[in-house]
Amino acid sequence: MANLQKIYSDLDLTFRRLPVTNDVALSYDDQSVIRSVRNLLLTGFYERPFQPNLGSNLNKLLFEPADQLTSNLIESEVRNVISNFEPRVTINSINVTITPDENSFNLSMTFFVGNNTRATTVTLLLQRSR
Amino acid sequence: MASNTNINITQLDFSSIKSNFITYLQSQNTFQDYNFEGSSMSVLLDILAYNTQYNAYYLNMVANEMFLDSALQRSSVVSHAKLLNYTPKSAIAPSAEISLVFSGTANAAFTLPKFTNFTSEAIDGVNYNFVTVDAKTVNATNSTATFNDVTIKQGIPAAYRYTVNGTTNPSYKFEIPDATVDTTTIEVSVQVSSTNSSSTVYNSASNYLTLNSTSAVYFLQESLNGNYELYFGDGIIGKLLSDGNIVNISYVATDGTLAAGANNFVLMDSIAGYTTLQIFPVVPASDGGDKEGINSIKFQAPKAFSAQGRAVSKNDYITAIQQNTLGYSFDAVNVWGGEENDPVVYGQVFICLKPAGSYNLTQTQKQRLIAEVIKPISVLTVTPTIVDPDYTYIQVNASVFYTAENTNLTAAQLTSGIISSIQAWGDGALNTFNSTFNAYDLLSAIQSYNQAIITSEFNIKLQKKFLPNLSGGTTYKLYYNSPIEVGKFGSGVTSYPDLQYRDPANLSTIIDGIYIEEVPSSTYGVDTIDIINPGYGYQSSPTVTILGDGSGATATASVVNGSISKITVVNSGNNYTQAIATITPATGDTTGQLGAVVVNLQGRFGTLRTYYNNASQVKTIFNANIGTIDYVNGIITLNNFNPHGVNDPLGQLTISVTPTTNIISSSYNRIITIDANDSNSVKVIVRAKTTT
């Protein structure tokens, strides 16, 4: 297998220290894109300064009734935020499962990063923290 | 990492700063995801850009507030002004003068106390409270106490009392928590303590050079929150307060200019049991002012600093007068030295003032201004003299042509709108000293009122308004300061309203409906001939030949010692609009030469007469010569003018002339204005374009 060149490289927001170099940790390629998608999904409107439209409405939707309608809205919200702000991602499928007893949604999405034919899956548990 | 040569640090807004960071990051390859909004790098860039912008904005604001010119916060402007020893002016209470007559009093001293309350007539639906600011005592005679010319100020008396406590208020600053305070009415007394009621009156500190450790003075400044505060001396400059002293501050809280014009008052208090009185208005409420705004502070503070409390240059006088503490406010002030005056008067400085809201200052106001404002700071040998403004009113007659489809205003609405627009323009551009009537600006004011206006034109008349003396013949000289057009029949000089004269044939009969008019002048003859070169060698009087487009003018020359000494016009001739004269030596005179003269035509002066229409409606000349018009210098002289009455409620006579030019400029004590109180001062005729 050829030594693949890293296309995407980003800072790891956990600010982990690399034990060998003592430098801050980076994330690459799929990992960096997954991190970006998670950031977008978990950012609310008006959260970032001067960019009120950046982010998604997921945190508001969690206060809606835990039913199929809300789950459809969540799916649509996810598609919107990805198509608006993450051009590297091509969505394959989104699956939102309701767990009414826990007042939460299980979001599982499969997507392709750039021209990569290998699908990447992200699973997020969306739950109200208050 | 790459060098930082790619980073641009001059932009200050969030998006530019972030885009600069992104440009910078393009020169490295450690982080590649800076361009994606969701990336962690982007989150960091956002925080950094936000922080940078926040600091840039903050620094920009701080830098702005550091200079008087750019400061926006009132507290900053006031603070800069403080360095220039300038205290912003507070609201000023309008003051009126009234006379009061109490009847049925004992024949003894009778006092009208300080802060006696009066209420005014309603001004825009509001009755305002007025108070006396000083106590006044007169000796009543014939059971009547008469107070003449009592000054009352609009406002409500208020007072604050502070106990000095060096622990809680170590700087000894005492705020007056009232935005409506009129600081010119502040009175301060300091009581020794709550158990010792003797008190000392403290005055506002003005001249710091004369202050010492015992001077009972207070200093006034505007505090950070916009209220005024008093502070006291430190024991070196001004007397130091001590703990336990009680500071009593009294003042009048005013509504500023709102009560201007009030002239009828009712006493609200009972004075020593007497409420039967008559109140006579003397001077209506005027001279009020609102609290000084930021722009005015920025303008006035440096000027006050440059004058340094002395009146030496022209601007020193203007600044001192504008900043007077008597409560007078002025729309315009002009000052000139006696050496510039006509006639020249050395050792005097002339001051001309246009009071806010009225035309002239009263005699008392002039005296107070000179005695209390100007004299204390002017150079000893210079005598200040206040002269009244000389108003020249401009009457505008405008014709406006417009497209009716382009506006939803009716012709009447358009007309009144244009009139307001012209008056507003006049208010701003004229109505002050050293102003110039600019025809182009007037047309722009008309044109910009409504886009439906296609074109417009106007002509102007100049008017002088005065109150003729009805008790004896007086000579009036009216200076229009512009050449006057020689009138044709039916135009030219006109007067308004009509005058009344006694019939000379029967003095008990009054003749009404008398107007002034210009005598139409149709013939122009030769008036005089001036010698410009007397020549030499003339053995006898040479012949004078007048050549021109008229006819009949003849003149003779007199010779003394071979030179022409005098030219006498024998016959003026008529119908000349231009003429020259040649000098020809007499027959047989071979030596006379070089004599040259120049012809002056008649027409520089005209005559004024009065006329009326008699009972049969036949125009009758009442007095064929009541004065003259100097067309060139624009002066109308009325000799021994003695009408019996003027048909005007105020007794005001208006004399209008047509100037030869639309360039009208004012200087010295002259003000050109469009009279806002005269409904005929602007006339507009609108005409809609026919579209078929």
CSV table of C-alpha atoms in Angstrom, one decimal, chain A residues 38-114:
chain,number,residue,atom,x,y,z
A,38,ARG,CA,-19.5,17.0,15.1
A,39,ASN,CA,-18.5,20.6,15.7
A,40,LEU,CA,-21.1,21.9,13.2
A,41,LEU,CA,-23.9,19.7,14.6
A,42,LEU,CA,-23.2,20.7,18.2
A,43,THR,CA,-22.9,24.5,17.4
A,44,GLY,CA,-26.1,26.4,17.8
A,45,PHE,CA,-27.1,29.5,15.8
A,46,TYR,CA,-25.6,32.7,17.2
A,47,GLU,CA,-23.0,30.8,19.1
A,48,ARG,CA,-20.1,31.9,17.0
A,49,PRO,CA,-19.3,35.6,17.0
A,50,PHE,CA,-20.4,37.5,13.9
A,51,GLN,CA,-21.6,34.3,12.2
A,52,PRO,CA,-25.2,33.9,13.3
A,53,ASN,CA,-26.1,31.4,10.6
A,54,LEU,CA,-23.3,29.0,11.3
A,55,GLY,CA,-24.3,25.8,13.1
A,56,SER,CA,-27.6,23.9,13.5
A,57,ASN,CA,-30.8,24.0,15.4
A,58,LEU,CA,-30.4,20.6,17.0
A,59,ASN,CA,-30.2,21.8,20.6
A,60,LYS,CA,-33.6,23.5,20.2
A,61,LEU,CA,-35.1,20.4,18.6
A,62,LEU,CA,-34.2,18.4,21.6
A,63,PHE,CA,-36.9,20.3,23.5
A,64,GLU,CA,-39.6,19.3,21.1
A,65,PRO,CA,-41.7,16.1,21.6
A,66,ALA,CA,-39.7,13.0,21.1
A,67,ASP,CA,-41.7,11.8,18.1
A,68,GLN,CA,-41.3,11.0,14.4
A,69,LEU,CA,-41.8,14.6,13.3
A,70,THR,CA,-39.0,15.8,15.5
A,71,SER,CA,-36.8,13.0,14.3
A,72,ASN,CA,-37.5,14.0,10.7
A,73,LEU,CA,-36.7,17.6,11.5
A,74,ILE,CA,-33.4,16.5,13.0
A,75,GLU,CA,-32.5,14.6,9.9
A,76,SER,CA,-33.4,17.6,7.7
A,77,GLU,CA,-31.3,19.9,10.0
A,78,VAL,CA,-28.3,17.6,9.7
A,79,ARG,CA,-28.5,17.5,5.9
A,80,ASN,CA,-28.8,21.3,5.8
A,81,VAL,CA,-25.8,22.0,8.0
A,82,ILE,CA,-23.7,19.6,6.1
A,83,SER,CA,-24.6,20.9,2.7
A,84,ASN,CA,-24.1,24.5,3.9
A,85,PHE,CA,-20.8,24.3,5.7
A,86,GLU,CA,-19.1,21.0,5.1
A,87,PRO,CA,-18.3,20.7,1.4
A,88,ARG,CA,-16.0,17.7,2.0
A,89,VAL,CA,-18.9,15.4,3.0
A,90,THR,CA,-21.3,13.5,0.8
A,91,ILE,CA,-24.0,12.0,2.9
A,92,ASN,CA,-24.9,8.4,2.3
A,93,SER,CA,-27.6,7.8,4.9
A,94,ILE,CA,-28.9,9.3,8.1
A,95,ASN,CA,-30.7,7.3,10.7
A,96,VAL,CA,-32.4,9.0,13.7
A,97,THR,CA,-33.7,6.6,16.3
A,98,ILE,CA,-35.9,7.8,19.1
A,99,THR,CA,-35.4,6.5,22.6
A,100,PRO,CA,-38.4,8.1,24.3
A,101,ASP,CA,-37.6,6.7,27.7
A,102,GLU,CA,-34.3,8.6,27.8
A,103,ASN,CA,-35.7,11.7,26.0
A,104,SER,CA,-33.0,11.3,23.5
A,105,PHE,CA,-32.2,10.6,19.8
A,106,ASN,CA,-29.6,8.3,18.4
A,107,LEU,CA,-28.1,9.9,15.3
A,108,SER,CA,-26.2,7.7,13.1
A,109,MET,CA,-24.9,9.0,9.7
A,110,THR,CA,-22.9,7.4,7.0
A,111,PHE,CA,-21.0,9.6,4.6
A,112,PHE,CA,-18.1,9.7,2.2
A,113,VAL,CA,-15.2,12.1,2.7
A,114,GLY,CA,-14.2,13.8,-0.6
